């Protein structure tokens, strides 16, 4: 059998960008400002320009970006934070860490994004129950595609909710002609290595157009310190982006648009070759995906298990995002009000992610397509 197809290939990427990476890392080793060195400010400036936001604040991870944004609003006990049930655990973990309560919302069966109509229903239910105060909405741009921010913002403004965009998987995606980063009052992204814009360790960033929020995010990421080092203004955290990761990201930013274009091209091949065999992901209207994940749907869980096994046999790796929606997770079930989330339940049983990354060769893309069509033919 041929060598297996890679699900993600950070070694190939590293070889491709080595000439950009080495000088960047050597510069950090030369100046030794490992925490909040000049590369952090340079990256913040370039990323703010890249997505058109007034401010970018580099932080220690996507999860910490979400946490700092919620801490800045004073979100805590008694507050309801609305978020999709079909997402990565970090989205729901943060409100709970702060003493707030996640209220799970179902997603759209075709785009997998948070369902605005169900959000409205969940806000109304929460108000009627009277136990929690509707306080914030975390819209997740899942798998690289943008959520429906026009609809989400309309609802959030009527309901007076703080809006936070969990853009961990979708930095670089475009909605209505603009890159994500300015759709919500604050946008959080992640530089975890496997994300489309990944570092060589943990990292993240917050984007906002609001001067006061940006200033507060800088204070909170450094222990709540004021202008002098030993004046503590707020309860903060150690949440800074480190300089080495900023240097890696500066090297990767130079090739990021090319990588996004390759991901888009691969998605196009999958769409054309696989649409008769499986349910391909529906595109969010007027958007360009960052294609963190390309997930298809099988008729049921047994069919998914069979296809996954056949692909493994053919040297094609797959992954399941997410095998269990958050309201079914042991850590969160006790915080769930019991509402039905049928789409999240259904997707988790039959969704399957295929390899998509910028170092996947055309021959490998063909191999994936052949393996899928042969297994299902
Ligand atoms: C990866 C991810 C996060 C967390 O990012 P980290 O940098 O790993 O902390 C948050 N939300 C979503 C949707 C993610 O995919």
CSV table of N, CA, C and O and ligand atoms in Angstrom, one decimal, residues 60-66 87-93 140-143 166-170 188-195 201-204 322, ligand 1:
chain,number,residue,atom,x,y,z
A,60,UNK,N,-2.6,34.1,25.4
A,60,UNK,CA,-1.9,32.8,25.5
A,60,UNK,C,-2.6,31.6,24.9
A,60,UNK,O,-2.0,30.6,24.7
A,61,UNK,N,-3.9,31.7,24.5
A,61,UNK,CA,-4.6,30.7,23.8
A,61,UNK,C,-6.0,31.2,23.4
A,61,UNK,O,-6.4,32.3,23.9
A,62,UNK,N,-6.7,30.4,22.6
A,62,UNK,CA,-8.0,30.8,22.2
A,62,UNK,C,-9.0,30.8,23.4
A,62,UNK,O,-9.9,31.6,23.6
A,63,UNK,N,-8.8,29.8,24.3
A,63,UNK,CA,-9.6,29.7,25.5
A,63,UNK,C,-9.4,30.9,26.4
A,63,UNK,O,-10.4,31.5,26.9
A,64,UNK,N,-8.1,31.3,26.5
A,64,UNK,CA,-7.9,32.5,27.4
A,64,UNK,C,-8.4,33.8,26.7
A,64,UNK,O,-8.8,34.7,27.4
A,65,UNK,N,-8.4,33.8,25.4
A,65,UNK,CA,-9.0,34.9,24.7
A,65,UNK,C,-10.5,35.0,25.0
A,65,UNK,O,-11.0,36.1,25.4
A,66,UNK,N,-11.2,33.9,25.0
A,66,UNK,CA,-12.6,33.9,25.4
A,66,UNK,C,-12.8,34.3,26.8
A,66,UNK,O,-13.7,35.1,27.2
A,87,UNK,N,-20.0,22.3,19.2
A,87,UNK,CA,-18.7,23.1,19.1
A,87,UNK,C,-17.7,22.4,20.0
A,87,UNK,O,-18.0,21.4,20.6
A,88,UNK,N,-16.5,23.0,20.0
A,88,UNK,CA,-15.4,22.5,20.9
A,88,UNK,C,-15.7,22.8,22.3
A,88,UNK,O,-16.3,23.9,22.6
A,89,UNK,N,-15.2,22.0,23.2
A,89,UNK,CA,-15.6,22.2,24.6
A,89,UNK,C,-15.2,23.6,25.2
A,89,UNK,O,-15.9,24.1,26.1
A,90,UNK,N,-14.1,24.2,24.7
A,90,UNK,CA,-13.7,25.5,25.3
A,90,UNK,C,-14.8,26.6,25.3
A,90,UNK,O,-14.8,27.4,26.2
A,91,UNK,N,-15.6,26.6,24.3
A,91,UNK,CA,-16.6,27.6,24.2
A,91,UNK,C,-17.5,27.6,25.4
A,91,UNK,O,-17.9,28.6,25.9
A,92,UNK,N,-17.9,26.4,25.9
A,92,UNK,CA,-18.8,26.2,27.1
A,92,UNK,C,-18.0,26.3,28.4
A,92,UNK,O,-18.6,26.6,29.4
A,93,UNK,N,-16.8,25.9,28.4
A,93,UNK,CA,-16.0,25.8,29.6
A,93,UNK,C,-15.8,27.2,30.2
A,93,UNK,O,-15.8,27.3,31.5
A,140,UNK,N,-20.1,30.8,17.3
A,140,UNK,CA,-18.9,30.1,16.9
A,140,UNK,C,-18.9,30.0,15.3
A,140,UNK,O,-19.9,29.7,14.8
A,141,UNK,N,-17.8,30.4,14.7
A,141,UNK,CA,-17.6,30.2,13.3
A,141,UNK,C,-17.0,28.8,13.1
A,141,UNK,O,-15.8,28.6,13.2
A,142,UNK,N,-17.9,27.8,12.9
A,142,UNK,CA,-17.5,26.4,13.0
A,142,UNK,C,-16.9,25.9,11.7
A,142,UNK,O,-17.4,26.1,10.6
A,143,UNK,N,-15.8,25.2,11.9
A,143,UNK,CA,-15.1,24.5,10.8
A,143,UNK,C,-14.4,25.4,9.7
A,143,UNK,O,-14.0,24.9,8.7
A,166,UNK,N,-16.4,33.5,18.6
A,166,UNK,CA,-15.4,32.4,18.8
A,166,UNK,C,-15.0,32.0,17.4
A,166,UNK,O,-15.6,31.2,16.7
A,167,UNK,N,-13.9,32.7,17.0
A,167,UNK,CA,-13.3,32.5,15.6
A,167,UNK,C,-12.1,31.6,15.6
A,167,UNK,O,-11.2,31.7,14.8
A,168,UNK,N,-12.0,30.7,16.6
A,168,UNK,CA,-10.8,29.9,16.8
A,168,UNK,C,-10.5,29.1,15.6
A,168,UNK,O,-9.3,28.9,15.3
A,169,UNK,N,-11.5,28.6,14.9
A,169,UNK,CA,-11.3,27.8,13.7
A,169,UNK,C,-11.3,28.5,12.4
A,169,UNK,O,-11.1,27.9,11.3
A,170,UNK,N,-11.6,29.8,12.4
A,170,UNK,CA,-12.0,30.5,11.2
A,170,UNK,C,-11.3,31.8,10.9
A,170,UNK,O,-11.8,32.6,10.1
A,188,UNK,N,-12.5,36.4,19.3
A,188,UNK,CA,-11.4,35.6,19.9
A,188,UNK,C,-11.0,34.6,18.8
A,188,UNK,O,-11.8,33.9,18.2
A,189,UNK,N,-9.6,34.5,18.7
A,189,UNK,CA,-9.2,33.4,17.8
A,189,UNK,C,-8.1,32.6,18.5
A,189,UNK,O,-7.6,33.0,19.6
A,190,UNK,N,-7.7,31.4,17.9
A,190,UNK,CA,-6.7,30.5,18.5
A,190,UNK,C,-5.6,30.3,17.5
A,190,UNK,O,-5.8,30.2,16.3
A,191,UNK,N,-4.4,30.2,18.1
A,191,UNK,CA,-3.3,29.8,17.2
A,191,UNK,C,-2.8,28.4,17.6
A,191,UNK,O,-1.6,28.0,17.4
A,192,UNK,N,-3.6,27.6,18.1
A,192,UNK,CA,-3.3,26.2,18.4
A,192,UNK,C,-2.7,25.6,17.1
A,192,UNK,O,-3.2,25.9,16.0
A,193,UNK,N,-1.7,24.7,17.2
A,193,UNK,CA,-1.0,24.3,15.9
A,193,UNK,C,-1.9,23.8,14.8
A,193,UNK,O,-1.6,24.0,13.6
A,194,UNK,N,-3.0,23.1,15.1
A,194,UNK,CA,-3.8,22.5,14.1
A,194,UNK,C,-4.8,23.4,13.5
A,194,UNK,O,-5.5,23.1,12.5
A,195,UNK,N,-4.9,24.6,14.0
A,195,UNK,CA,-5.9,25.6,13.4
A,195,UNK,C,-5.3,26.1,12.1
A,195,UNK,O,-4.1,26.1,11.9
A,201,UNK,N,2.8,26.1,19.3
A,201,UNK,CA,2.5,25.9,20.7
A,201,UNK,C,1.1,26.6,20.9
A,201,UNK,O,0.5,26.9,19.9
A,202,UNK,N,0.8,26.9,22.1
A,202,UNK,CA,-0.5,27.6,22.4
A,202,UNK,C,-0.4,29.1,22.1
A,202,UNK,O,0.7,29.7,22.3
A,203,UNK,N,-1.4,29.7,21.7
A,203,UNK,CA,-1.5,31.1,21.5
A,203,UNK,C,-2.9,31.5,21.0
A,203,UNK,O,-3.7,30.6,20.6
A,204,UNK,N,-3.2,32.8,21.1
A,204,UNK,CA,-4.5,33.3,20.6
A,204,UNK,C,-4.5,34.8,20.5
A,204,UNK,O,-3.5,35.4,20.8
A,322,UNK,N,-18.1,16.6,16.0
A,322,UNK,CA,-17.8,16.2,17.3
A,322,UNK,C,-18.6,15.0,17.6
A,322,UNK,O,-19.8,15.0,17.3
B,1,LIG,C1,-9.6,25.4,19.4
B,1,LIG,C2,-10.9,26.1,19.9
B,1,LIG,C3,-10.9,26.9,21.0
B,1,LIG,C4,-9.8,27.0,22.0
B,1,LIG,O1,-8.6,27.4,21.5
B,1,LIG,P1,-7.2,27.0,22.3
B,1,LIG,O2,-6.2,27.9,21.6
B,1,LIG,O3,-7.0,25.6,22.0
B,1,LIG,O4,-7.4,27.3,23.7
B,1,LIG,C5,-12.1,27.5,21.3
B,1,LIG,N1,-13.2,27.4,20.5
B,1,LIG,C6,-13.2,26.6,19.4
B,1,LIG,C7,-14.4,26.5,18.6
B,1,LIG,C8,-12.0,25.9,19.1
B,1,LIG,O5,-12.1,25.1,18.0
